[in-house]
Coordinates of N, CA and C in Angstrom, one line a residue:
X1 N 74.8 83.1 79.9 CA 75.5 83.7 81.0 C 76.5 84.7 80.4
X2 N 76.5 86.0 80.9 CA 77.4 87.0 80.3 C 78.9 86.6 80.6
X3 N 79.7 87.0 79.6 CA 81.1 86.7 79.7 C 81.7 87.6 80.8
X4 N 82.6 87.1 81.7 CA 83.2 87.8 82.7 C 84.4 88.7 82.1
X5 N 84.4 90.0 82.5 CA 85.4 90.9 82.0 C 86.4 91.2 83.1
X6 N 87.7 91.0 82.8 CA 88.7 91.2 83.8 C 89.2 92.7 83.7
X7 N 89.4 93.3 84.8 CA 89.9 94.7 84.7 C 91.4 94.6 84.5
X8 N 92.0 95.7 83.9 CA 93.5 95.7 83.6 C 94.4 95.4 84.8
X9 N 94.2 95.9 86.0 CA 95.1 95.6 87.1 C 95.1 94.1 87.4
X10 N 94.0 93.4 87.3 CA 93.9 92.0 87.5 C 94.7 91.3 86.4
X11 N 94.5 91.7 85.2 CA 95.2 91.0 84.1 C 96.7 91.1 84.2
X12 N 97.2 92.2 84.7 CA 98.6 92.4 84.8 C 99.2 91.5 85.9
X13 N 98.4 91.0 86.9 CA 98.9 90.2 88.0 C 98.8 88.7 87.6
X14 N 98.1 88.3 86.6 CA 97.9 86.9 86.2 C 99.2 86.4 85.6
X15 N 99.6 85.2 85.9 CA 100.8 84.6 85.4 C 100.4 83.2 84.8
X16 N 100.5 83.0 83.4 CA 100.2 81.7 82.8 C 101.2 80.7 83.2
X17 N 100.8 79.5 83.4 CA 101.6 78.3 83.7 C 101.5 77.4 82.5
X18 N 102.6 76.6 82.3 CA 102.7 75.8 81.1 C 101.6 74.8 80.8
X19 N 100.9 74.3 81.9 CA 99.9 73.3 81.7 C 98.5 73.9 81.5
X20 N 98.4 75.2 81.2 CA 97.2 75.9 80.9 C 96.4 76.5 82.1
X21 N 96.9 76.3 83.3 CA 96.3 76.9 84.5 C 96.8 78.3 84.6
X22 N 96.1 79.1 85.4 CA 96.6 80.5 85.6 C 96.8 80.6 87.1
X23 N 97.9 81.3 87.5 CA 98.2 81.5 88.9 C 98.1 83.0 89.1
X24 N 97.4 83.4 90.2 CA 97.4 84.9 90.5 C 98.1 85.1 91.9
X25 N 99.0 86.0 91.9 CA 99.7 86.3 93.1 C 98.9 87.3 93.9
X26 N 98.8 87.1 95.2 CA 98.0 87.9 96.1 C 98.9 88.5 97.2
X27 N 98.7 89.8 97.5 CA 99.4 90.4 98.6 C 98.8 89.9 99.9
X28 N 99.7 89.8 100.9 CA 99.2 89.3 102.2 C 100.0 89.8 103.4
X29 N 99.4 89.9 104.5 CA 100.2 90.2 105.8 C 100.1 88.9 106.6
X30 N 101.3 88.4 107.0 CA 101.4 87.2 107.7 C 101.9 87.5 109.2
X31 N 101.1 87.1 110.2 CA 101.5 87.3 111.6 C 102.5 86.2 111.9
X32 N 103.7 86.5 112.2 CA 104.7 85.5 112.6 C 104.7 85.2 114.1
X33 N 104.3 86.2 114.9 CA 104.1 86.1 116.3 C 103.2 87.1 116.8
X34 N 102.5 86.8 117.8 CA 101.5 87.8 118.5 C 101.5 87.4 119.9
X35 N 101.8 88.4 120.8 CA 101.9 88.2 122.2 C 101.0 89.3 122.9
X36 N 100.1 88.9 123.7 CA 99.3 89.8 124.5 C 100.2 90.2 125.8
X37 N 100.5 91.5 125.9 CA 101.5 91.8 126.9 C 100.8 92.6 128.1
X38 N 99.6 92.9 128.0 CA 98.9 93.6 129.1 C 97.5 94.1 128.7
X39 N 96.9 94.9 129.6 CA 95.6 95.4 129.4 C 95.6 96.9 129.6
X40 N 95.1 97.6 128.6 CA 95.0 99.1 128.7 C 93.9 99.5 129.6
X41 N 93.9 100.8 130.0 CA 92.8 101.3 130.9 C 91.5 101.3 130.2
X42 N 91.5 101.4 128.9 CA 90.2 101.4 128.1 C 89.7 100.1 127.8
X43 N 90.3 99.0 128.3 CA 89.8 97.6 128.1 C 90.5 96.9 126.9
X44 N 91.2 97.6 126.0 CA 91.9 97.0 124.9 C 93.2 96.3 125.4
X45 N 93.7 95.3 124.7 CA 94.9 94.6 125.1 C 96.1 95.3 124.5
X46 N 97.2 95.2 125.2 CA 98.5 95.7 124.6 C 99.1 94.5 123.9
X47 N 99.6 94.7 122.7 CA 100.1 93.6 121.8 C 101.5 93.9 121.4
X48 N 102.3 92.8 121.3 CA 103.6 92.8 120.6 C 103.4 91.9 119.4
X49 N 103.7 92.3 118.2 CA 103.4 91.5 117.0 C 104.6 91.7 116.0
X50 N 104.9 90.5 115.4 CA 105.9 90.5 114.3 C 105.2 90.1 113.1
X51 N 105.2 91.0 112.0 CA 104.5 90.7 110.8 C 105.4 90.7 109.6
X52 N 105.0 90.1 108.5 CA 105.7 90.1 107.3 C 104.7 90.4 106.2
X53 N 105.0 91.4 105.3 CA 104.1 91.7 104.2 C 104.7 91.1 102.9
X54 N 103.9 90.4 102.1 CA 104.3 89.8 100.9 C 103.8 90.5 99.7

């Protein structure tokens, strides 16, 4: 089986942990709240949303 090659951007995000495992931090968008507030004329819903980006 060929050896997997990691690209530089991935290597820069990897953080070694003392027990030999590797932790990778991933960006995310977290929806803290989502409320449907109505219906638009085109059939889509009106939304109020509170999000956090990590």
